[in-house]
CSV table of C-alpha atoms in Angstrom, one decimal:
chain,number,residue,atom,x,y,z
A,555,UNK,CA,-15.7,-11.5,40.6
A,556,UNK,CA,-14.3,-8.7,38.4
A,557,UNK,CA,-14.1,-4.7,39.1
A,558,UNK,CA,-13.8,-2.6,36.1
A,559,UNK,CA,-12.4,0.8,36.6
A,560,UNK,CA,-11.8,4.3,34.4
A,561,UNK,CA,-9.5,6.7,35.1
A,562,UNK,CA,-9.6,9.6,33.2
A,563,UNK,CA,-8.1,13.1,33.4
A,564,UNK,CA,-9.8,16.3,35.1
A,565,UNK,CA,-8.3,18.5,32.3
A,566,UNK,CA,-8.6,17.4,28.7
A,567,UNK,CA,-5.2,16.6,27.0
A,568,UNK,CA,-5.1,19.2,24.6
A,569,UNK,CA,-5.1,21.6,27.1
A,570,UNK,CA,-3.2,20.6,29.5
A,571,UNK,CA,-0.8,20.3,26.1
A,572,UNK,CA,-1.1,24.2,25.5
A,573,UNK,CA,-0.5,24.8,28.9
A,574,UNK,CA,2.9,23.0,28.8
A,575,UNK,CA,3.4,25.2,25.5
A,576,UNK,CA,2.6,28.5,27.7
A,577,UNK,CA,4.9,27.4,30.2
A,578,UNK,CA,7.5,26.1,28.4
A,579,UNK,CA,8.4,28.8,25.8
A,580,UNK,CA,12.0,26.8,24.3
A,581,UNK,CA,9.7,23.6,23.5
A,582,UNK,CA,7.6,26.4,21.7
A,583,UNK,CA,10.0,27.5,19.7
A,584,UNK,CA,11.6,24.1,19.3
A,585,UNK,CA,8.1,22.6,17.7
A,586,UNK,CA,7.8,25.5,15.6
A,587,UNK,CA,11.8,25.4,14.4
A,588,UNK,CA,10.9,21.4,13.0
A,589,UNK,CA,7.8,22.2,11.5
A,590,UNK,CA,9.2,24.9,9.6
A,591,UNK,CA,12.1,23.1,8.5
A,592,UNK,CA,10.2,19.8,7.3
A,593,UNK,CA,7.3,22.3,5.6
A,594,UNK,CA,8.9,25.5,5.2
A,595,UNK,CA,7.3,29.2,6.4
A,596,UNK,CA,3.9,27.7,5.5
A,597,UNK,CA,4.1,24.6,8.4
A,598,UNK,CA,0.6,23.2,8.0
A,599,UNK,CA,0.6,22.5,12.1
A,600,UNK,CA,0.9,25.1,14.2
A,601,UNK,CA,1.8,25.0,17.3
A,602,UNK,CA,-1.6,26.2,18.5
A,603,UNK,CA,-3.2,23.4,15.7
A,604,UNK,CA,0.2,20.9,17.7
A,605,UNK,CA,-1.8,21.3,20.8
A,606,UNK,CA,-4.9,20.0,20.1
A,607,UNK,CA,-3.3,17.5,18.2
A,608,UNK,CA,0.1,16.3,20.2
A,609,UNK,CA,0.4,12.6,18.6
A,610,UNK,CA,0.8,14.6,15.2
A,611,UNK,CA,2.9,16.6,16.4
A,612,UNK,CA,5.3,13.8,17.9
A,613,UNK,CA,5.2,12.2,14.6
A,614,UNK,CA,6.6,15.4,13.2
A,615,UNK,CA,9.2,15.6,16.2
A,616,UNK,CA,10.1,12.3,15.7
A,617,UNK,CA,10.5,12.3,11.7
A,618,UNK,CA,12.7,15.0,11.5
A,619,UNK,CA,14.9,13.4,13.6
A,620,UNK,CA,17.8,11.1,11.2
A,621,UNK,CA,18.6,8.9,14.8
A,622,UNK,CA,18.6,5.1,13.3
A,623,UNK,CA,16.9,4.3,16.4
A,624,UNK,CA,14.1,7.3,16.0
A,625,UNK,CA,14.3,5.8,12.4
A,626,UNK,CA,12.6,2.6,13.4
A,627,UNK,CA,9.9,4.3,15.7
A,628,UNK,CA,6.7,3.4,14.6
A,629,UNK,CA,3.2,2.8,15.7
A,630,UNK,CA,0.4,-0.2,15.4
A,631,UNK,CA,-2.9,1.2,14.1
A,632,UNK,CA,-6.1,-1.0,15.0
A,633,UNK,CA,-9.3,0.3,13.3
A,634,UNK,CA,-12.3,-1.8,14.3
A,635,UNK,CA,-15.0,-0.7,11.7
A,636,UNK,CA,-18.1,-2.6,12.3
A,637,UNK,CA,-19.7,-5.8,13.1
A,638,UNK,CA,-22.3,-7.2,11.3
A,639,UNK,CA,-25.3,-10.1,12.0
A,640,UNK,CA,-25.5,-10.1,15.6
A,641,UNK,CA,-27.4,-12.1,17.5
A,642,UNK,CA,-30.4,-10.6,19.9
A,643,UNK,CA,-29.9,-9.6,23.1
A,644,UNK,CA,-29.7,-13.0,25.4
A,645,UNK,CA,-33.0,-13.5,27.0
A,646,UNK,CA,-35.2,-10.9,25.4
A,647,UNK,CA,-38.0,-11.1,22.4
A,648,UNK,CA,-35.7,-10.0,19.4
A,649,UNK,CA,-34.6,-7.0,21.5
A,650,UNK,CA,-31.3,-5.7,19.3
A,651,UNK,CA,-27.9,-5.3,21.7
A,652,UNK,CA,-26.0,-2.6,22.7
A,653,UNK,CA,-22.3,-3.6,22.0
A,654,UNK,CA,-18.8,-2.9,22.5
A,655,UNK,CA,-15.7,-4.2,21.4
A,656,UNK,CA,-12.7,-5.6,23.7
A,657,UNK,CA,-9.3,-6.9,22.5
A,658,UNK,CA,-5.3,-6.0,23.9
A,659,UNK,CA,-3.0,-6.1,21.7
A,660,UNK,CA,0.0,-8.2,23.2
A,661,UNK,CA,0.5,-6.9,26.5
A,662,UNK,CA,-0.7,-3.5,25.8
A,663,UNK,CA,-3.3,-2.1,27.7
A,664,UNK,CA,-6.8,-3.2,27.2
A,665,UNK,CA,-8.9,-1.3,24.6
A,666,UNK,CA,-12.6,-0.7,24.4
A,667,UNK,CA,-14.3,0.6,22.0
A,668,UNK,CA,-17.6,3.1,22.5
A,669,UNK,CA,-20.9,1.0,22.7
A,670,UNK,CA,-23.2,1.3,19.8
A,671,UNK,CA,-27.0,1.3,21.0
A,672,UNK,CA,-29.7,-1.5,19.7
A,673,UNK,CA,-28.5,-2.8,16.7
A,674,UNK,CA,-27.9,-6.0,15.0
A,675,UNK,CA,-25.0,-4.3,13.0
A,676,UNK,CA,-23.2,-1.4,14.8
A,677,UNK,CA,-20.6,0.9,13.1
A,678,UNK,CA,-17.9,1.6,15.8
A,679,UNK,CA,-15.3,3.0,13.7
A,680,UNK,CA,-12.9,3.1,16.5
A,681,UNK,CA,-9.1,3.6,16.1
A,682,UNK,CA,-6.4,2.9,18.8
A,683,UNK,CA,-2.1,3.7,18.4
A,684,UNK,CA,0.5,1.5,19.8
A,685,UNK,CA,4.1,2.7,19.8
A,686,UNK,CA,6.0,-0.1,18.4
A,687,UNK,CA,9.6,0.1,17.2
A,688,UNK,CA,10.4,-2.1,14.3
A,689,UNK,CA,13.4,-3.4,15.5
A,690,UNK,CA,14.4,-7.3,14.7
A,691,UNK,CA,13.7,-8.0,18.9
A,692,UNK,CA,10.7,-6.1,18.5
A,693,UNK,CA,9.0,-7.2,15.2
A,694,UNK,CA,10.4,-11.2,16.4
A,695,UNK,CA,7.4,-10.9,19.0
A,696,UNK,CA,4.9,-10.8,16.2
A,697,UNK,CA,5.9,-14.1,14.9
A,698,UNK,CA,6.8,-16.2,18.2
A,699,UNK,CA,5.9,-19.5,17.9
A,700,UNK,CA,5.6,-19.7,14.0
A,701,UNK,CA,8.8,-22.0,13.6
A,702,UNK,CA,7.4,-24.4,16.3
A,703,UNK,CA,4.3,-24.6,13.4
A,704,UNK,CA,2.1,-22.5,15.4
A,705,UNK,CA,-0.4,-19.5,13.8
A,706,UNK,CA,2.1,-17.1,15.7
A,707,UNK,CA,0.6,-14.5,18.0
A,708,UNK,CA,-3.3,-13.3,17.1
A,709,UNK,CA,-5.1,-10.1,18.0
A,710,UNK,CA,-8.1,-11.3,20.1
A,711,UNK,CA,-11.2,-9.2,19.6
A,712,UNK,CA,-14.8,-9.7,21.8
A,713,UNK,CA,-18.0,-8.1,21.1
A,714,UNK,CA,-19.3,-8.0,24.5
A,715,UNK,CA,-23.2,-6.8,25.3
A,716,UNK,CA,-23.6,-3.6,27.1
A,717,UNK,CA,-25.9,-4.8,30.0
A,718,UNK,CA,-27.3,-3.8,33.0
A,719,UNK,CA,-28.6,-7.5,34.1
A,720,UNK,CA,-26.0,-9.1,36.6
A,721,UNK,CA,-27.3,-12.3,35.9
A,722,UNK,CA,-27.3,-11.9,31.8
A,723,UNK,CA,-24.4,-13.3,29.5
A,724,UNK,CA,-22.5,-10.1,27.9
A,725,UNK,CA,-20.3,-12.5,26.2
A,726,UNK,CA,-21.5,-12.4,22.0
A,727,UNK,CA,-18.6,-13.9,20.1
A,728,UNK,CA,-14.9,-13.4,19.9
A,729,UNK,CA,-12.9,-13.3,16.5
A,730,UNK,CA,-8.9,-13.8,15.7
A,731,UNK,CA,-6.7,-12.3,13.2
A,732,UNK,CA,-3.0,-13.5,13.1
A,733,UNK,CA,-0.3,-10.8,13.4
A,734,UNK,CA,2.0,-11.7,11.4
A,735,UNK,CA,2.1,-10.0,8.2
A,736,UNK,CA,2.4,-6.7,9.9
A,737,UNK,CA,6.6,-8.3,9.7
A,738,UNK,CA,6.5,-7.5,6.1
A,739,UNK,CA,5.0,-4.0,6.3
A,740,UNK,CA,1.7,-5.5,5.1
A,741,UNK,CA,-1.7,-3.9,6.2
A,742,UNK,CA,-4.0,-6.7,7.4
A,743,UNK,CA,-7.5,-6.0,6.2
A,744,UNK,CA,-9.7,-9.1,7.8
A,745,UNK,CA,-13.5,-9.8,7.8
A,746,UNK,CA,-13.6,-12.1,11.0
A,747,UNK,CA,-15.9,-14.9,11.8
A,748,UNK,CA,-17.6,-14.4,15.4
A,749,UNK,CA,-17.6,-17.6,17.8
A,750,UNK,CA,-19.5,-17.7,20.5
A,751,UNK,CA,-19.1,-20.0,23.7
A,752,UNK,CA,-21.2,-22.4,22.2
A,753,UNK,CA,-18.8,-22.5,19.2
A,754,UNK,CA,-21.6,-21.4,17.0
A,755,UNK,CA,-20.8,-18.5,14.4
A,756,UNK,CA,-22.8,-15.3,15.6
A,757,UNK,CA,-21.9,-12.9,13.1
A,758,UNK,CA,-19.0,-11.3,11.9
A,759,UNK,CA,-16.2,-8.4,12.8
A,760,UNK,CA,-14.3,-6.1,10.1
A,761,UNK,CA,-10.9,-4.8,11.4
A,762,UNK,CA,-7.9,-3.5,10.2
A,763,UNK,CA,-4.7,-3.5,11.8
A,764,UNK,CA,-1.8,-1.5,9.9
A,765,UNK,CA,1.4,0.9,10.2
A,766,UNK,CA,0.8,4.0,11.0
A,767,UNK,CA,4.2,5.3,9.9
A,768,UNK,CA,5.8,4.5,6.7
A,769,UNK,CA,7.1,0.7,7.6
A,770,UNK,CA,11.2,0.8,8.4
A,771,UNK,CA,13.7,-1.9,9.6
A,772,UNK,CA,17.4,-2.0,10.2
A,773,UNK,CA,18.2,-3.8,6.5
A,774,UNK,CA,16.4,-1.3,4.3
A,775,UNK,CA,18.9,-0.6,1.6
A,776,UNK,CA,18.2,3.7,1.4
A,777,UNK,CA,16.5,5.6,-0.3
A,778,UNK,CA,19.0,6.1,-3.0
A,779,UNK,CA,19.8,2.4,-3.3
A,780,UNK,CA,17.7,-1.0,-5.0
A,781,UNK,CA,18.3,-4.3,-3.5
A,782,UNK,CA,18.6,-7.4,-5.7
A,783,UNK,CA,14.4,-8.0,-4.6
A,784,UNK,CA,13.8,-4.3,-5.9
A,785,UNK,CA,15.5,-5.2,-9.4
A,786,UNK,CA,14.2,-8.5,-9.4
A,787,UNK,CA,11.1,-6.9,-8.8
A,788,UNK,CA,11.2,-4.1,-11.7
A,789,UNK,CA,12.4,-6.0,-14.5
A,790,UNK,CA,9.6,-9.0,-13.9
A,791,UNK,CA,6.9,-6.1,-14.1
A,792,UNK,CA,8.4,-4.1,-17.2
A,793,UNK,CA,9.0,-7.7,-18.8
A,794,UNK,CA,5.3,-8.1,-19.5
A,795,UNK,CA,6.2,-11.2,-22.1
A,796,UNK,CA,9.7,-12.4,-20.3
A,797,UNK,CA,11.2,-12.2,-23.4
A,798,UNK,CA,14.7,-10.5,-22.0
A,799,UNK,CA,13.8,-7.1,-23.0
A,800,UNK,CA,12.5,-4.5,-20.7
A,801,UNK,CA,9.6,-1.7,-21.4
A,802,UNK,CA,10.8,1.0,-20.9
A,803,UNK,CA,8.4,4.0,-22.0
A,804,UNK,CA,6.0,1.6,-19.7
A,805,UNK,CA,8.7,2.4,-16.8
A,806,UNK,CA,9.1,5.8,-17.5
A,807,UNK,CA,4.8,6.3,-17.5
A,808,UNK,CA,4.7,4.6,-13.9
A,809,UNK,CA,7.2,6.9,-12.1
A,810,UNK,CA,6.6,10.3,-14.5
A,811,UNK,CA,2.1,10.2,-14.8
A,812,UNK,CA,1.1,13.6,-15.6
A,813,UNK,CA,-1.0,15.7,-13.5
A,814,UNK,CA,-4.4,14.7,-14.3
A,815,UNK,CA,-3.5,11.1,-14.2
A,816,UNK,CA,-1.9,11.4,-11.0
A,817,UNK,CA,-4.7,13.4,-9.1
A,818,UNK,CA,-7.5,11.1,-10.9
A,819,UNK,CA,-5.5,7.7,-10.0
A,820,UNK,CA,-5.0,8.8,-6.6
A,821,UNK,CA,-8.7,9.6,-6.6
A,822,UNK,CA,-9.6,6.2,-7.7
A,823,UNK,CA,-6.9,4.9,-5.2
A,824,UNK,CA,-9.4,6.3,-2.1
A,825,UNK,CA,-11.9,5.1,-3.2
A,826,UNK,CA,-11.2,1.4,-3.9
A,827,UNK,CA,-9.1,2.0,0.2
A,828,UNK,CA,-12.4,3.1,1.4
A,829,UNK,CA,-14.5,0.1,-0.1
A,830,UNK,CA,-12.0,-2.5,0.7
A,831,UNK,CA,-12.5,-1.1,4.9
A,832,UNK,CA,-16.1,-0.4,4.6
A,833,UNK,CA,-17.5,-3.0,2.6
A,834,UNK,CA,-14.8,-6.0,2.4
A,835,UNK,CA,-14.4,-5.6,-1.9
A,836,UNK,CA,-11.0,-5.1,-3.4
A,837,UNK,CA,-10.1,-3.6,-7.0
A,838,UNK,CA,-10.9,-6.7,-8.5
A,839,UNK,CA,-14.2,-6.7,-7.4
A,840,UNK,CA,-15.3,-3.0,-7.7
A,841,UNK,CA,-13.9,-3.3,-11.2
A,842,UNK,CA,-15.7,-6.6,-12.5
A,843,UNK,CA,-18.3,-4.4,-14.7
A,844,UNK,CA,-16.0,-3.6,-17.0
A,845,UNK,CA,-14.6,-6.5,-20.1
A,846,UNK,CA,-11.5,-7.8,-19.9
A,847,UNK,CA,-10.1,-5.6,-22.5
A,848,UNK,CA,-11.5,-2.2,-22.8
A,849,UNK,CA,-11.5,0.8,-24.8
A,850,UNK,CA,-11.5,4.2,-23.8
A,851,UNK,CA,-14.9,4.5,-24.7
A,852,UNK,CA,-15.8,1.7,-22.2
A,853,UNK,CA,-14.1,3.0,-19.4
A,854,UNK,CA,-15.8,6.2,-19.6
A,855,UNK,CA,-19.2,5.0,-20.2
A,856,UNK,CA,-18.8,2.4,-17.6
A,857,UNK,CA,-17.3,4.5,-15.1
A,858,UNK,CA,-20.9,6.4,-14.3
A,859,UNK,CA,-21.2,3.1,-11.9
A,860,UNK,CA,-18.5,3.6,-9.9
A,861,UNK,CA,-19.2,7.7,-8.7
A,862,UNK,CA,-16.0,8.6,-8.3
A,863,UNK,CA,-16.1,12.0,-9.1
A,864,UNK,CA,-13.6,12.0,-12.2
A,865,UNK,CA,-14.6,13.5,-14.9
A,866,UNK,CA,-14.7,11.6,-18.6
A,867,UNK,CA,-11.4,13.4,-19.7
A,868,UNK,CA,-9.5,12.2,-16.1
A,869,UNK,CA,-11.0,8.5,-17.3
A,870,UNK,CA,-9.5,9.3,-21.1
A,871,UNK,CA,-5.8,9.8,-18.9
A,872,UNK,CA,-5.7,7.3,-17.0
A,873,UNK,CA,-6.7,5.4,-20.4
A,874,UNK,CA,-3.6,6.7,-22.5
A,875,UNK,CA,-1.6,6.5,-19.0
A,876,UNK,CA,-1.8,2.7,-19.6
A,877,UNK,CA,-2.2,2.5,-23.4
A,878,UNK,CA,1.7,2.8,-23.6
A,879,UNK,CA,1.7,1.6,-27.1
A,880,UNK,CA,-1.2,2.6,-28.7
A,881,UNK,CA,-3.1,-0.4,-28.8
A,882,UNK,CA,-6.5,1.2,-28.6
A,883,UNK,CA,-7.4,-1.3,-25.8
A,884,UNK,CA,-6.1,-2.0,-22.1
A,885,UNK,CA,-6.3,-5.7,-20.4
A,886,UNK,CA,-8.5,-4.9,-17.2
A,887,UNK,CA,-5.8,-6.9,-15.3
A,888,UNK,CA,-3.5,-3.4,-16.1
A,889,UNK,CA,-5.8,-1.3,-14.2
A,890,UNK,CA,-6.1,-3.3,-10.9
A,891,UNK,CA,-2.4,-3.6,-11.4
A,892,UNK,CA,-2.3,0.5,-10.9
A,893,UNK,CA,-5.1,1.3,-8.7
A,894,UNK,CA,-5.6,-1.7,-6.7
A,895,UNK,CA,-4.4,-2.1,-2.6
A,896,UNK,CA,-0.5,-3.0,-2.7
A,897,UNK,CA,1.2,-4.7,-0.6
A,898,UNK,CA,3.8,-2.3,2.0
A,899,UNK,CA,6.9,-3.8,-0.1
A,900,UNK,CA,5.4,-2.9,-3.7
A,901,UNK,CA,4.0,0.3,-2.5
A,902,UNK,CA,7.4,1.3,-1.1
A,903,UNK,CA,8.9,0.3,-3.9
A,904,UNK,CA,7.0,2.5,-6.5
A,905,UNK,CA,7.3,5.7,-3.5
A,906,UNK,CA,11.4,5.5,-3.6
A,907,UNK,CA,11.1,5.2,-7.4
A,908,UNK,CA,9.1,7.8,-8.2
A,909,UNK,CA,10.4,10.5,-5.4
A,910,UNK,CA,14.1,9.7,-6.2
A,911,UNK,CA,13.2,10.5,-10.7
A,912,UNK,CA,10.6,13.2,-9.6
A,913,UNK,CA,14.1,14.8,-8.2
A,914,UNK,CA,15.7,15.2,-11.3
A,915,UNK,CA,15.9,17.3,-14.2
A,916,UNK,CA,12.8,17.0,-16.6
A,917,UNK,CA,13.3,14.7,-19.4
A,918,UNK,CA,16.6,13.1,-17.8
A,919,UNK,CA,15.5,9.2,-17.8
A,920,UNK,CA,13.8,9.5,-21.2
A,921,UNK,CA,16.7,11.0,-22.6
A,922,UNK,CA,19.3,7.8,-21.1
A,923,UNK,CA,16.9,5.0,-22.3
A,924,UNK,CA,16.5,6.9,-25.9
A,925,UNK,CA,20.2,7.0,-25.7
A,926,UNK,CA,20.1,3.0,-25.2
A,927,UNK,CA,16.9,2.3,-27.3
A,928,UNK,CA,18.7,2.6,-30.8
A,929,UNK,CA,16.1,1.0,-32.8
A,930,UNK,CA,13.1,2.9,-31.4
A,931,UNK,CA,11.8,0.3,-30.3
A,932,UNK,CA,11.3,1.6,-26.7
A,933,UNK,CA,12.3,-2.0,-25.4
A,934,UNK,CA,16.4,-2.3,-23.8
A,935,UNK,CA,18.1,-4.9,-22.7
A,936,UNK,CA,18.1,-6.0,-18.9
A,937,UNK,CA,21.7,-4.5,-18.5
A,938,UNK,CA,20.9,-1.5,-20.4
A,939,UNK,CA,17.4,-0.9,-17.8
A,940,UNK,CA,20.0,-1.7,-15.1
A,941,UNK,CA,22.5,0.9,-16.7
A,942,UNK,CA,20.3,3.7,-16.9
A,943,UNK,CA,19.3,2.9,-12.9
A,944,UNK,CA,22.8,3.5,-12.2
A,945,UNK,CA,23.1,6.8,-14.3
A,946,UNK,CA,20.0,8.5,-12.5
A,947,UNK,CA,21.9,7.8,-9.5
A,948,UNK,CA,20.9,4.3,-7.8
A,949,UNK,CA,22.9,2.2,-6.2
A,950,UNK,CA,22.1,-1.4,-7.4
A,951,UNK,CA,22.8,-4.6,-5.3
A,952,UNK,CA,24.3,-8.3,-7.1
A,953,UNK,CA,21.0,-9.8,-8.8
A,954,UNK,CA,20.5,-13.2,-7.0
A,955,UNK,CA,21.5,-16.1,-9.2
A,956,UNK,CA,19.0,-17.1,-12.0
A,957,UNK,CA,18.7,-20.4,-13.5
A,958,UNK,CA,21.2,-20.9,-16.5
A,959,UNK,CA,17.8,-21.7,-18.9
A,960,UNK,CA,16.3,-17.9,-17.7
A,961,UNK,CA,20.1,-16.3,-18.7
A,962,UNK,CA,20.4,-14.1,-21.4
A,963,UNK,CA,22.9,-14.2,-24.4
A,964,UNK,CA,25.4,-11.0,-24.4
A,965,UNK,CA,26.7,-12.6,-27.9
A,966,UNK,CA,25.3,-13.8,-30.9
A,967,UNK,CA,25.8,-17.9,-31.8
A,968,UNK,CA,28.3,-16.8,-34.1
A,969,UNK,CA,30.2,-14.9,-31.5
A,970,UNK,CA,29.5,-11.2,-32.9
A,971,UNK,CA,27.8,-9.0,-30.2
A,972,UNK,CA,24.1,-9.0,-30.0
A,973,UNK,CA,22.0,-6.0,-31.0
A,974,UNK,CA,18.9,-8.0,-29.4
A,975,UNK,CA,18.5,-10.0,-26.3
A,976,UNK,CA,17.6,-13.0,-27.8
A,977,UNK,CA,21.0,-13.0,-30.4
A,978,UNK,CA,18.5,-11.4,-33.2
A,979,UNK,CA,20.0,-8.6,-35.8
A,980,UNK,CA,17.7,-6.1,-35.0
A,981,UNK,CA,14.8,-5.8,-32.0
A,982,UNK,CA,12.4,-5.0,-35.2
A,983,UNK,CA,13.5,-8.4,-36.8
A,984,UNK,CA,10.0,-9.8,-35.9
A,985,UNK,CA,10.4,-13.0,-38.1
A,986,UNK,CA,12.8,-14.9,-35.7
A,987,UNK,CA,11.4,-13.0,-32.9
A,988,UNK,CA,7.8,-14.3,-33.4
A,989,UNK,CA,7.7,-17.1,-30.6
A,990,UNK,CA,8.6,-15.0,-28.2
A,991,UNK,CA,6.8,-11.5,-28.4
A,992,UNK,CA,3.2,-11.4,-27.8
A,993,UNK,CA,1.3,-11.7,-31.0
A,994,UNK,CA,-0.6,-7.8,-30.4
A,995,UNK,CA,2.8,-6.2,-29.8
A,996,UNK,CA,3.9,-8.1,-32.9
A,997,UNK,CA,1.5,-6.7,-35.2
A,998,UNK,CA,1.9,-3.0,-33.7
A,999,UNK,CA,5.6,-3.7,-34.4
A,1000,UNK,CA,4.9,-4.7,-37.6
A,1001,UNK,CA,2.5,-1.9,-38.5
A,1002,UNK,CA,4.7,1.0,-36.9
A,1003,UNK,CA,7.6,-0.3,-39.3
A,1004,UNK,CA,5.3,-0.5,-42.5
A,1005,UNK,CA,4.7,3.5,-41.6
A,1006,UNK,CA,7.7,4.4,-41.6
């Protein structure tokens, strides 16, 4: 047989917190001392808010800390959101159960979530923290066994039947989802299949396990500095057409989006987060109303659809935000690209990017790749993207080797220095560059020069 037992406290948490406060007048001051040097006079917690909330406030404790080892504190976030398609209750004339959810995440504790009364698709919405550093020993136990070919350790979740009847089955269906890409910083957003004993499917489980604190491990390069996978990773995105040159005014519009664009993208940004955890649908999905190429016009009229609460002039932004050269019309692909779920290595990316040019002087980095961009063309070499990096103050690791065919000429054939990536006398020169730039940028090109 089994015995199931709670213990609980006589005193609730929070205030047996503020009592500790009240007794304890240093740790008062202490609290008080970080918050106002992370937030300023203004601290946003209290220490009275602290109290009622102490796992904020020991992520504030622990964040101001610069410790390598409080560095790689983190947590494990598991949010169980819902099942749907249950079965009925076992033994009973359609009768709808009243479930729970079980699972232990590696040899934590057991967790349970509240039981949702008589219903074939309960909403638990139930969230549970692990402390987890992110050390190598640490984050190695979420992928032992994967070099012996194995799935590597899972997360285990039952939907059990809330029952009175000894003799009755609370067992439903159990679901898996591998733990591995938490190792890359990678949330892990999973629609599960429920099996029951029977190995029949019984419905289904949504769950997401995540960081809770921004993702750290003992090789990150700094907040100041780019690895060779950052570069890599920035010059294949600003290439759009590979052709060795590097957008830059595209660059400068990812880290530097105005206000409105900013508070509507992040707006947008909710919103797809929310209906990828409550309904399973990513950008791509939300987004599929809308053609392939659009124009201002059709993201405004479409966007009534999507009741988002931004207004037809925040749509028009976030339009020119990604019409860098005047085109008139946007691939759809562009706008997943910026308001779509990222994964925890392209999200950090963009944060260190942005934070570390948000830092300096207005008009700085447009200034250094005008300086570069002679020919107005607002293209510059890969050195000269790379250059400019290293005069708004990164540090840039060695570029892994590329293949000698993906290599780009410094010189012309004839030996003379090239003005153009691609050994031509001028970026503008669009009759030997025509194989290799895309055909609309071409005829902008061509256009913009006929103006002038």
């Amino acid at each position: 047989g089994s015995v199931h037992v709670e213990v609980r406290l006589a005193v609730p948490v929070d205030q047996l917190y503020q009592l500790f406060l009240d007794q304890h007048p240093e740790e008062r001051a202490h609290i008080d001392r970080v918050l106002t040097d992370r937030y300023g006079p203004d601290a946003p917690l209290s220490t009275a808010a602290a109290a009622a909330n102490p796992a904020a406030l020991s992520a504030e404790v622990m964040h101001a800390s610069e410790d390598p080892v409080q560095r790689l504190h983190n947590e494990i976030e598991v949010l169980v959101y819902n099942a749907q398609g249950l079965p009925p209750r076992d033994r009973t004339d359609g009768q709808a159960p009243s479930t729970y959810v079980h699972y232990q995440l590696l040899n934590f504790q057991d967790t349970f979530t509240p039981a949702i009364s008589d219903t074939f698709d309960p909403v638990y919405e139930h969230k549970e923290r692990f402390p987890f550093p992110t050390n190598p020993a640490m984050l190695g136990l979420l992928t032992e066994g994967m070099r012996d070919g194995g799935d590597g350790p899972c997360l285990e979740l039952t939907v059990l039947d809330d029952i009175e009847d000894e003799d009755g089955d609370p067992h439903i269906g159990t679901a898996r989802v591998p733990l591995a890409p938490l190792c890359e910083g990678d949330e892990i957003h999973a629609r599960l299949s429920l099996i029951s004993s029977s190995d029949a499917m019984v419905g289904t489980l949504r769950v997401v396990v995540r960081w809770r604190h921004p993702f750290a491990t003992e090789a990150d390069a700094g907040p100041d500095a780019l690895s060779a996978r950052d570069v890599s990773t920035l010059l294949n995105r600003f290439s759009p057409v590979q052709d060795g040159q590097v957008h830059w005014k595209a660059f400068l519009g990812w880290v530097q989006p105005t206000l409105m664009v900013k508070t509507a993208l992040e707006r947008i940004r909710q919103f797809v987060e929310r209906s990828r955890i409550t309904k399973g649908l990513n950008a791509d999905e939300i987004f599929s109303g809308i053609n392939d190429h659009f124009t201002a016009q059709d993201l405004v009229s479409t966007s009534a659809q999507w009741q988002l609460g931004v207004t037809a002039d925040e749509w028009t932004a976030v339009f020119n935000h990604l019409d860098v050269d005047g085109f008139g019309s946007v691939a759809r692909s562009e706008l997943i690209k910026y308001v779509g779920s990222k994964r925890f290595y392209e999200a950090q990316l963009e944060a260190k990017v942005v934070a570390h040019v948000q830092g300096l002087r207005p008009g700085t980095v447009q200034a250094l790749f005008e300086a570069e961009d002679t020919q107005g063309s607002r293209r510059v070499t890969r050195e000269q993207f790379k250059l400019v990096l290293k005069q708004i103050g990164f540090k840039l690791f060695e570029e892994p080797d590329r293949p000698a065919l993906l290599q780009v000429p410094d010189r012309r054939y004839d030996g003379a220095p090239a003005s153009s990536p691609l050994g031509a006398d001028s970026p503008l020169d669009l009759r030997r560059e025509t194989e290799v730039l895309d055909p609309e940028y071409e005829q902008a090109m061509r256009a913009r020069k006929d103006s002038e």
